[in-house]
PDB file of C-alpha atoms in Angstrom:
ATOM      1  CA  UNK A 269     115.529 130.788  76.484  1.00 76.00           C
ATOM      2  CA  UNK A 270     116.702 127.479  78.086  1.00 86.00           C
ATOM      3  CA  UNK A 271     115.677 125.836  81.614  1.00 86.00           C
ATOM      4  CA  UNK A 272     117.539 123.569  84.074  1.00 89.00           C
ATOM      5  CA  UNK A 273     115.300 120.976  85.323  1.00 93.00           C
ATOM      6  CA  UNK A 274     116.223 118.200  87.058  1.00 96.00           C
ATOM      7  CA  UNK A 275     115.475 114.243  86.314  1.00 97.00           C
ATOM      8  CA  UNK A 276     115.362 111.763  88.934  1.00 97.00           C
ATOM      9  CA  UNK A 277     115.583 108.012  88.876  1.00 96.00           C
ATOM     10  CA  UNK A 278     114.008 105.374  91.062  1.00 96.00           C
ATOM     11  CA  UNK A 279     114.198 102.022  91.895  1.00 95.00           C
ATOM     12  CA  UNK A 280     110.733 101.230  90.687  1.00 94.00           C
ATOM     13  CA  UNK A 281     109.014 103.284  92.705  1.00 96.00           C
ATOM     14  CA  UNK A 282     108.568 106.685  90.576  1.00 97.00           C
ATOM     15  CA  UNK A 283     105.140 106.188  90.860  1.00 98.00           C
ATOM     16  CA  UNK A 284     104.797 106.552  94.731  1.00 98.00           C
ATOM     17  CA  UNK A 285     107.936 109.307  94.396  1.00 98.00           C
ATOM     18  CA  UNK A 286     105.931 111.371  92.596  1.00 98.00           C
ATOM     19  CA  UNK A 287     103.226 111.236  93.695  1.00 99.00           C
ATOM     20  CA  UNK A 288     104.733 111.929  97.434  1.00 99.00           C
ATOM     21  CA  UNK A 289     106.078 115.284  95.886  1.00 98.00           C
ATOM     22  CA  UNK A 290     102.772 116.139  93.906  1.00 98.00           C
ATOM     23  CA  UNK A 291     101.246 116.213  97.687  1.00 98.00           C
ATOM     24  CA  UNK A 292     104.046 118.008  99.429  1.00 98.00           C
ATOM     25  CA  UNK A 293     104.905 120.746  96.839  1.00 98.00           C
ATOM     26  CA  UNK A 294     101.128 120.906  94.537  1.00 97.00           C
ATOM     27  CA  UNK A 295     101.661 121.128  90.572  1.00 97.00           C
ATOM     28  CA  UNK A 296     100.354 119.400  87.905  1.00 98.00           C
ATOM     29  CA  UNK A 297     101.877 115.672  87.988  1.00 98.00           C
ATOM     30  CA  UNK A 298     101.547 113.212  84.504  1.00 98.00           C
ATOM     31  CA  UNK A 299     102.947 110.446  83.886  1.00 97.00           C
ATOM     32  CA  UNK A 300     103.521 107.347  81.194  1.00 93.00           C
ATOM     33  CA  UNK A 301     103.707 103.805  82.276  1.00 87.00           C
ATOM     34  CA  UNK A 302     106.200 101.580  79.480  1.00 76.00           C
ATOM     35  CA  UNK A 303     103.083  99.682  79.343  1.00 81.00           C
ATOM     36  CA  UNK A 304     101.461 102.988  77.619  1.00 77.00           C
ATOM     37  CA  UNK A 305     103.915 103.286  75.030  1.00 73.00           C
ATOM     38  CA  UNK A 306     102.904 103.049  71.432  1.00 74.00           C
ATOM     39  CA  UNK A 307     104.014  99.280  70.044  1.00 76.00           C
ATOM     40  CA  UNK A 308     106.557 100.882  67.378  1.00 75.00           C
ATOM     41  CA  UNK A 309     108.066 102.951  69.840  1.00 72.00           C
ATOM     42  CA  UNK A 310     111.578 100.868  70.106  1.00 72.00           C
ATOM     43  CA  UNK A 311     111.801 101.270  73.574  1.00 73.00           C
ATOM     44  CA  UNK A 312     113.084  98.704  76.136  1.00 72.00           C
ATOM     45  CA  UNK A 313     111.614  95.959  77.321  1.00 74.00           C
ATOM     46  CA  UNK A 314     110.699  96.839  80.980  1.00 74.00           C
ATOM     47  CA  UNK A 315     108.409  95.504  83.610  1.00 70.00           C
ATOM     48  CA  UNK A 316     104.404  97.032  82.498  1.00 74.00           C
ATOM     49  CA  UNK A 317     104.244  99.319  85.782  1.00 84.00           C
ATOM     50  CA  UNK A 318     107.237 101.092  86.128  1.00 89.00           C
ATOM     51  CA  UNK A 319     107.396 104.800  85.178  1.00 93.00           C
ATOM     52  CA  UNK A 320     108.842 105.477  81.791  1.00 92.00           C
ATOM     53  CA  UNK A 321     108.574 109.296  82.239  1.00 94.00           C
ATOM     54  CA  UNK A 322     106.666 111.636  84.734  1.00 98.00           C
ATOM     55  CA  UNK A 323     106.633 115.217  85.565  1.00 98.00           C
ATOM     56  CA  UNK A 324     105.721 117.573  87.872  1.00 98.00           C
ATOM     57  CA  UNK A 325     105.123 121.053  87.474  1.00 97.00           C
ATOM     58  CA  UNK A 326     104.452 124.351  89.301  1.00 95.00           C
ATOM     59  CA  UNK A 327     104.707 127.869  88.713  1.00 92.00           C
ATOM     60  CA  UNK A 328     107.825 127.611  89.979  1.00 91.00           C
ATOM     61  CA  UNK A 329     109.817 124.256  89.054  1.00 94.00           C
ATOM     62  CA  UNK A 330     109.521 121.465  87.163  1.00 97.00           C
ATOM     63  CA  UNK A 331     110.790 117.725  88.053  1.00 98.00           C
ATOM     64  CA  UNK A 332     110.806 114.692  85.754  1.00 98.00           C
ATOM     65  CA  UNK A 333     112.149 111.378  86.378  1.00 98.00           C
ATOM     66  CA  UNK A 334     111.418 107.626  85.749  1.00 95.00           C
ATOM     67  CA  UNK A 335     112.109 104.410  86.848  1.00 93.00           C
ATOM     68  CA  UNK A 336     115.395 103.205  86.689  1.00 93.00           C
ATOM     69  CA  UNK A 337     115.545  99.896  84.030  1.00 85.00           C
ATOM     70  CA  UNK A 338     115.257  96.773  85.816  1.00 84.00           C
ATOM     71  CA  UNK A 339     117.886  94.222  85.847  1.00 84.00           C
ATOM     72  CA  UNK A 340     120.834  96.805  86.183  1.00 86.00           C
ATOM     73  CA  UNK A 341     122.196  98.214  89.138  1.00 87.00           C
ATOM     74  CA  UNK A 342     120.292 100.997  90.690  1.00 88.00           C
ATOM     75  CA  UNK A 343     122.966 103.669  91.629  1.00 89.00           C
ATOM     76  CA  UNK A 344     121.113 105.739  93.804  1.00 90.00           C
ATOM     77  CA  UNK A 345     121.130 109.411  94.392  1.00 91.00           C
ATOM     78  CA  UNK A 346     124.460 111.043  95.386  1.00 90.00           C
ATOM     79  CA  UNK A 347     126.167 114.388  94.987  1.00 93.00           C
ATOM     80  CA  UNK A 348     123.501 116.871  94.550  1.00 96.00           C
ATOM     81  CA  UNK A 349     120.645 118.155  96.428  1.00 97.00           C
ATOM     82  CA  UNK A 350     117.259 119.735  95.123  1.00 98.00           C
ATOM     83  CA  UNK A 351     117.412 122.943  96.748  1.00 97.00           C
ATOM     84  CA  UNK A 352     113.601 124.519  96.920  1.00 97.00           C
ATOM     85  CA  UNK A 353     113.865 128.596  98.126  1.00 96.00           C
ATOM     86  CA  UNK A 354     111.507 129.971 100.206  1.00 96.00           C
ATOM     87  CA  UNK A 355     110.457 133.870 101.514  1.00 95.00           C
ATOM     88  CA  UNK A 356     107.825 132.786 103.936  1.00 95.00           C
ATOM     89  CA  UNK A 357     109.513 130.719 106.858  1.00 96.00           C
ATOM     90  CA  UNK A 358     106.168 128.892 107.637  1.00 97.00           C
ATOM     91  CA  UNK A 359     106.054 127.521 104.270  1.00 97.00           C
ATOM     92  CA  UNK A 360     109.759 126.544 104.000  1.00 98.00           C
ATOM     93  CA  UNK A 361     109.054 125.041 107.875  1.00 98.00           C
ATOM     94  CA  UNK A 362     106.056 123.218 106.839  1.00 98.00           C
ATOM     95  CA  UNK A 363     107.555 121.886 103.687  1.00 98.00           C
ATOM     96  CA  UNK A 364     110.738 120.459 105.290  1.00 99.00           C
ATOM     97  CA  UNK A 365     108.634 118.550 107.764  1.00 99.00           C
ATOM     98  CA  UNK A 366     106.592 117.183 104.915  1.00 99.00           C
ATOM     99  CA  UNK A 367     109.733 115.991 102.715  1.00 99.00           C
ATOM    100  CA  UNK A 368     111.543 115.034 106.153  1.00 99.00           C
ATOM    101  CA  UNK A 369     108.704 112.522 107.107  1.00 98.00           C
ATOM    102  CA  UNK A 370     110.255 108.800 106.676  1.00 98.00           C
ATOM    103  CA  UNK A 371     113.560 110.417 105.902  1.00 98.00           C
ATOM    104  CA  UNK A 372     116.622 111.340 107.469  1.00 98.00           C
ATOM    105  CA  UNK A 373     117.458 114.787 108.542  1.00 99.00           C
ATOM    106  CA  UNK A 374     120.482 115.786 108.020  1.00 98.00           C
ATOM    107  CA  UNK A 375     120.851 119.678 109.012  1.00 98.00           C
ATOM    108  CA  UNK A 376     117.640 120.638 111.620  1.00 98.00           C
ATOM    109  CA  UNK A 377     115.865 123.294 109.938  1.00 98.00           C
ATOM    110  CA  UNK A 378     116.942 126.164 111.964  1.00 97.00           C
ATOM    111  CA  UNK A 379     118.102 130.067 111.693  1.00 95.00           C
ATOM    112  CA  UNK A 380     121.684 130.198 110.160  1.00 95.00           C
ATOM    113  CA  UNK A 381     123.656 133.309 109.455  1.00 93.00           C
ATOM    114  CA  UNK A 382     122.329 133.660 106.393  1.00 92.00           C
ATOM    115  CA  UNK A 383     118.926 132.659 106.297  1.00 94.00           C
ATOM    116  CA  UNK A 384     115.744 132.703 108.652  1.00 94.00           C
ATOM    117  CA  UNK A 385     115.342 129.284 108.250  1.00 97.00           C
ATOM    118  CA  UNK A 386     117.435 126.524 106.479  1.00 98.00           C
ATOM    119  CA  UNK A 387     117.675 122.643 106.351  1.00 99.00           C
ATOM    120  CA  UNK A 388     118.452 119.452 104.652  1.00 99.00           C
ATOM    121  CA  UNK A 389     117.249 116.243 104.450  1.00 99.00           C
ATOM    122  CA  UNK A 390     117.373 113.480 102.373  1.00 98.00           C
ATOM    123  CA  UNK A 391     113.390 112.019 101.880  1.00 98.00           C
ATOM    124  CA  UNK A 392     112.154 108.621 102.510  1.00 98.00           C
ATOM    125  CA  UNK A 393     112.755 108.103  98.645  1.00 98.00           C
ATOM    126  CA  UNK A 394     116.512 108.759  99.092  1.00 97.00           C
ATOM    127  CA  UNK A 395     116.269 111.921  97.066  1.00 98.00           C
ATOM    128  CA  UNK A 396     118.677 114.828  98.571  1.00 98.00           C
ATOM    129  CA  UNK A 397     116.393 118.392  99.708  1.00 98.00           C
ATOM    130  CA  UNK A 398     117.657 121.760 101.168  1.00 98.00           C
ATOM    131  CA  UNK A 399     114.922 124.371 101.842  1.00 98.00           C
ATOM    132  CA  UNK A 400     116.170 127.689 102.908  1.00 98.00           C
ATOM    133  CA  UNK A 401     114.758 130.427 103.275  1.00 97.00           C
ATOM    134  CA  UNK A 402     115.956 133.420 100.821  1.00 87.00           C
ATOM    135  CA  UNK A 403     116.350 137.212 102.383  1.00 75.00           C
ATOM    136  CA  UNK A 404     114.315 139.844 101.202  1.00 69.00           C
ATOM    137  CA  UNK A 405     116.760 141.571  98.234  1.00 62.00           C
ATOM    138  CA  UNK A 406     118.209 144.919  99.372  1.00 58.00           C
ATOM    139  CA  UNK A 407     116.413 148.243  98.293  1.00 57.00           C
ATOM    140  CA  UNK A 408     118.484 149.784  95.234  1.00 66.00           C
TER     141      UNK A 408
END
């Protein structure tokens, strides 16, 4: 068996990130500091704070990222979008809201013609969201 999960970076904020999404979508959330890495561990030298690896996990996802190394460009977050699925429309609703707060909507969550409720955002981190929620699957 394999699994996709994705792996954010941040401009030296991973902690608060991470936290944020810990809140909004529950889980289990650890992380390691580069100041809690072993003293043989080779890896780069890197302000004491920032995140070296975290990750959150639910039943149903899991998210890691870090801290993007200081003293080089910090590209952002383009060209995807974490897409959480939903069957209960008050859940999806109330999760939007939650990511959307500080961000920038970019699609109002609303009814489509697929979905009961679907919208996209990108958060106050600058990480890229759609929530939609998925239709019941057809009797056989």
């Amino acid at each position: 068996m394999s699994t996709l999960s994705p792996y954010l970076f941040f401009d030296g904020n991973c902690a608060e990130a991470m936290q944020f999404y810990a809140q909004v979508l529950g889980g289990k959330l650890d992380m390691m500091r580069h100041d809690q890495a072993p003293p043989d561990a080779q890896a780069p030298q890197q302000p004491a704070e920032r995140i070296m690896h975290a990750r959150l996990s639910t039943d149903s996802l899991v998210l890691m990222a870090s801290d993007w190394m200081a003293g080089q460009a910090f590209p952002g977050a383009s060209g995807f979008s974490l897409s959480l699925g939903y069957q209960d429309i008050a859940r999806a609703r109330a999760t939007f809201d939650a990511l959307a707060a500080g961000g920038e909507i970019r699609m109002p969550f609303g009814e489509t013609f697929w979905s009961q409720g679907f919208g996209m955002l990108a958060d106050r981190y600058g990480t890229p969201w759609m929530v939609n929620v998925e239709a019941p699957a057809a009797a056989p």
